[in-house]
Amino acid sequence: MRIRLLFIIGFCLVAIPGLLASLWVAGEAVRDQRRVGSAMAQLQAVADSQRAVSAIAVEVGAFGTVLRQAAPDRAQLNGDAEATRRLMQAAAGSATAAGLDGGAIARLAAELDAVRGRVNQALDQPLDRRDAGLAAAAVAARNRAVEGLLAIATQGAQGVARAEPELALLVEVSSAVMDLRDVVGRRNAQILAWLSGTPVQMDALLGAQAATGRAEQAWLAAQRLIESVPANAALSDALARQRQSYAGRDEGEWRRYIGIAQRRMAAPETEFGITVQTYRDWSRGAQASILDLRDAALAAALRGGEAAGAAAARALWLAL
């Protein structure tokens, strides 16, 4: 009896520290899983908010042009509206899941719906009966929606940085590309206005030239951030493609049209050499391709988060 008791006591003295250590490891693994889960939820909110911003830029950014057209492409407008609705809904859902204000996004979506309805009603009218102030109202609604979504994206990025700092740099890359797309898009809207018949004024020309400088700064910032990211083949490939498409081709075209606008100030008869619709079709694709780099950064961050989650799950399994 004494020997058995001593054996049990000895076994407990050996086993209990190991059990306590296993429980500690399991607790750490559970905390790691929660931390990674929080980071992934925040990251999804960032991704969905940024994609919704891009959809708004495409859809609402076209309103100023189509309101000056007698017969715009309604099918394309309807497709753009559906994309915006779908992405705004996704952004509201993922923001709520991440503990952010998804209700604010829903309210912004409702405001955009109201403006969209007014634009559709205006397009049913002849050109001379359309509300001259509607384009400005659409721009104001777009700006409010973009600001609200970017605020959610910023909060989500901060949450990612707190929960999983290793992913924060990739989120910074996606934000830098969004900055580039925003500057390019606003400059593009000015070029479209000139193509649609708006006379070239000095302040607008200077604004477009300044936007070119900001685009160059945003492009350099995005490249520097990517170079700071640990080796990532998919992101490097996406950067190489952008160096060919954006820097090597499309940016030169945008600058060429600004140069033509400058010449038109002295010689208004100077032709742009392209129709509004052809330019819209080209610039739509060119702007969209910029976002391939953003999507590559977000995909890399999601893969990093999934790997961290899998590592935490393995640690928990081994501990148990």
GROMACS .gro file of N, CA and C in nm, residues 118 139 143 203:
model
   12
  118ARG      N    1  -3.203   5.961  -5.897
  118ARG     CA    2  -3.217   6.094  -5.960
  118ARG      C    3  -3.146   6.100  -6.095
  139VAL      N    4  -2.123   6.400  -5.714
  139VAL     CA    5  -1.983   6.405  -5.667
  139VAL      C    6  -1.980   6.417  -5.515
  143ASN      N    7  -1.813   6.150  -5.264
  143ASN     CA    8  -1.708   6.186  -5.168
  143ASN      C    9  -1.744   6.141  -5.027
  203ASP      N   10  -0.699   7.687  -6.431
  203ASP     CA   11  -0.700   7.623  -6.299
  203ASP      C   12  -0.720   7.472  -6.310
   0.00000   0.00000   0.00000
